[in-house]
XYZ file of C-alpha atoms in Angstrom:
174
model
C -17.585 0.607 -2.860
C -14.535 -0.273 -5.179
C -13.602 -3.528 -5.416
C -10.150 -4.698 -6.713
C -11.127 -7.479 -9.218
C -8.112 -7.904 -10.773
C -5.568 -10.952 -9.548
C -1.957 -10.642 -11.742
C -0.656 -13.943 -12.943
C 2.201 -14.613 -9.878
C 5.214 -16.399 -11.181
C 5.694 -19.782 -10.714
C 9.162 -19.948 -10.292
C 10.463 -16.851 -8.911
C 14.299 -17.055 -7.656
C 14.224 -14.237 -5.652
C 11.341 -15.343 -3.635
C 12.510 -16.088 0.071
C 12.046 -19.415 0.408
C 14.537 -20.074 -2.083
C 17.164 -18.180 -0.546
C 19.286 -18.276 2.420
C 17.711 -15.595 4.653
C 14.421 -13.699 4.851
C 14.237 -10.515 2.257
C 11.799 -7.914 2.529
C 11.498 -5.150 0.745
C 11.137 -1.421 2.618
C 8.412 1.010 1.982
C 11.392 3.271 -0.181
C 11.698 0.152 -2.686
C 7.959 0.145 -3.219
C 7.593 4.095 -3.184
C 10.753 3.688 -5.878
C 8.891 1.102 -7.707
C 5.535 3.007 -7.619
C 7.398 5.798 -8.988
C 9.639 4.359 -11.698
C 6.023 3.156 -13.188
C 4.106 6.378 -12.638
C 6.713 8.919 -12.636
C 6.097 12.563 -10.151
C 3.136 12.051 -8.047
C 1.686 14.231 -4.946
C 2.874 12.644 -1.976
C -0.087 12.189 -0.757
C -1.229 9.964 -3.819
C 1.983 7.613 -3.180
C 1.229 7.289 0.238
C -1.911 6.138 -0.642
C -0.987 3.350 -3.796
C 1.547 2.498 -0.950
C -0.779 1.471 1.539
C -3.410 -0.187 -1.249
C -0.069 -2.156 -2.470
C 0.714 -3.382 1.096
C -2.985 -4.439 1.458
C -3.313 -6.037 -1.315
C -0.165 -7.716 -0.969
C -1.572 -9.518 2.659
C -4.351 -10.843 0.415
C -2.874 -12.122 -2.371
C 0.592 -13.112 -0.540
C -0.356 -13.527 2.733
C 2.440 -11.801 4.044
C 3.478 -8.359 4.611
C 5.196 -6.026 1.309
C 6.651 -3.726 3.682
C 7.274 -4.168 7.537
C 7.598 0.012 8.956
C 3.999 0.501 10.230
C 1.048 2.027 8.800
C -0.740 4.842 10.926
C -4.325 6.101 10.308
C -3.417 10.141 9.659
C -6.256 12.853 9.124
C -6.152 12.730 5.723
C -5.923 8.728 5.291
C -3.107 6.269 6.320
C 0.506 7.222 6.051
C 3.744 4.858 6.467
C 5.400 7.622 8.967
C 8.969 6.197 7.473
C 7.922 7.439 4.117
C 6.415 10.558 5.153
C 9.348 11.457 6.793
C 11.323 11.252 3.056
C 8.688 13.404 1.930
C 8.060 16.191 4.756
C 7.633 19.601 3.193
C 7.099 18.699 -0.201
C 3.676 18.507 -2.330
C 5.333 16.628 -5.391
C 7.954 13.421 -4.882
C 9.588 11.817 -8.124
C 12.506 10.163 -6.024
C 12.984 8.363 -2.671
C 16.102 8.974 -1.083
C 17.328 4.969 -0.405
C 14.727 3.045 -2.159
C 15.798 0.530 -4.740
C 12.742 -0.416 -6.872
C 15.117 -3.756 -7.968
C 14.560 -5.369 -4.158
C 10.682 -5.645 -5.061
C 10.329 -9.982 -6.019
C 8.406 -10.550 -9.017
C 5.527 -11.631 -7.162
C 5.710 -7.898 -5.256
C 6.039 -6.265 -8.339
C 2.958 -8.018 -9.905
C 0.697 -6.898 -6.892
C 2.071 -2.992 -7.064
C 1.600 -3.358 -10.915
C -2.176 -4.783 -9.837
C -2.955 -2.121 -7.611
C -0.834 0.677 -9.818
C -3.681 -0.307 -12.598
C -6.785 -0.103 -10.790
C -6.179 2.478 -8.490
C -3.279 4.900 -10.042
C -5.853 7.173 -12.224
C -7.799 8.245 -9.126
C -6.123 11.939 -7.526
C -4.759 12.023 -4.599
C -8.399 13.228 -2.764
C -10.342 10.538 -4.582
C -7.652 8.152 -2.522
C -7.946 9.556 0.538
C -11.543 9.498 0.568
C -11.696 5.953 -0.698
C -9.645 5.159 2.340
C -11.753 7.308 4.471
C -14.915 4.688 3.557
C -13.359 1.986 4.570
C -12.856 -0.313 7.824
C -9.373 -0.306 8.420
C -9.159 3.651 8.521
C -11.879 4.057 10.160
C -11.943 1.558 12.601
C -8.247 2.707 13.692
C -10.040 6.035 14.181
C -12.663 5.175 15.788
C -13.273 8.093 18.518
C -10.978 10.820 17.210
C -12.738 13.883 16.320
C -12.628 14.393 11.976
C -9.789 16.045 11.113
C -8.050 15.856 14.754
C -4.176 14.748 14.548
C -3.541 10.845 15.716
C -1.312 7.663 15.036
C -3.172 4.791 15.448
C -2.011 2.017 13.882
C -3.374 0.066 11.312
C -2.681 -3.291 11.515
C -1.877 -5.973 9.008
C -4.621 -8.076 10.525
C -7.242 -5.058 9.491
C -6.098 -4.602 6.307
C -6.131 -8.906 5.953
C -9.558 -9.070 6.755
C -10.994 -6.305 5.427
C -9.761 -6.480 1.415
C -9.578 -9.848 1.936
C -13.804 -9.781 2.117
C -14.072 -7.937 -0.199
C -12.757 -10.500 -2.440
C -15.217 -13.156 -0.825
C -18.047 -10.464 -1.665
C -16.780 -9.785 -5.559
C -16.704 -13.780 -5.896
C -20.168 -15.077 -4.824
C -21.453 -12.227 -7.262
C-alpha cells in the first residue's frame, strides 16, 4: 500500500482563499487538469484523470473541503471525473483543456496538486489505475459489478474523506 507522507507547507495568509472574499470560489476539474498540466506538460489521459482524482482526495484531507465539485465515477479502468473525460474523448494524449484556467487554483489548492503531482506523477498511467483499483473507494463503489463491466457509480467525497484520511492515521502511529 502507498501512503502519501508528504503534507506541503499551506500558506498562512492566502488572499484568494474564500473566506476572505465576497462569495464562494471553487475551482473546476479544467483548472486543476490545466494546473496538472502546466507542471507536467502532455500526459495520457488516463494518467490525468488519475493525479486528478488523487488531487481531489487529497485535497478533502488536508482541506477538508472539496478541490473540484463535478462528480467522480468509479469507471473500469479506475475513477474518471465524466466532465473531464468528456474534454478528452477520443484522444490517448491531452496537453491542453479546453476552458481550464490553472490561475483559479488558491495557493493552498496548488500546494496539494503540487503534493500529490510529487508523489504520485512518476507512476504510468497503469501503475495509477491499479493503485486505484486496491483501494476502498474504487472498489467499494464497485462493489458487485463484474471486472471490467461498464458502470458509473459514484464515488463520494465522504469515501475518499475517510479512506486517505486513515491512511494518514495509519502512517502516523508508525
Amino acid at each position: 500500500m502507498i501512503v502519501l507522507a508528504l503534507r506541503y507547507g499551506g500558506p498562512v495568509d492566502d488572499p484568494k482563499q474564500p473566506s476572505q472574499m465576497k462569495g464562494p470560489v471553487m475551482a473546476s476539474v479544467h483548472d486543476v487538469a490545466a494546473y496538472i498540466l502546466a507542471k507536467r506538460g502532455e500526459m495520457t489521459a488516463m494518467k490525468l484523470q488519475k493525479l486528478t482524482y488523487y488531487s481531489h482526495a487529497w485535497h478533502l484531507v488536508w482541506d477538508e473541503r472539496p478541490l473540484f465539485a463535478e462528480p467522480i465515477e468509479a469507471w473500469a479502468n479506475g475513477p474518471v471525473v465524466p466532465a473531464l473525460y468528456r474534454q478528452h474523448r477520443g484522444k490517448f494524449s491531452v496537453s491542453t483543456i479546453e476552458g481550464g484556467d490553472s490561475n483559479r487554483l488558491t495557493q493552498a489548492e496548488q500546494g496539494t496538486v503540487d503534493a500529490v503531482v510529487g508523489f504520485y506523477g512518476d507512476m504510468t498511467a497503469h501503475q495509477l489505475s491499479e493503485l486505484t483499483h486496491s483501494e476502498r473507494p474504487w472498489a467499494d463503489a464497485r462493489a458487485g459489478m463484474p471486472a471490467g463491466a461498464r458502470g458509473s457509480a459514484r464515488i463520494t467525497d465522504e469515501m475518499m474523506a475517510f479512506y486517505y484520511d486513515s491512511l494518514t492515521a495509519k502512517s502516523t502511529s508508525s
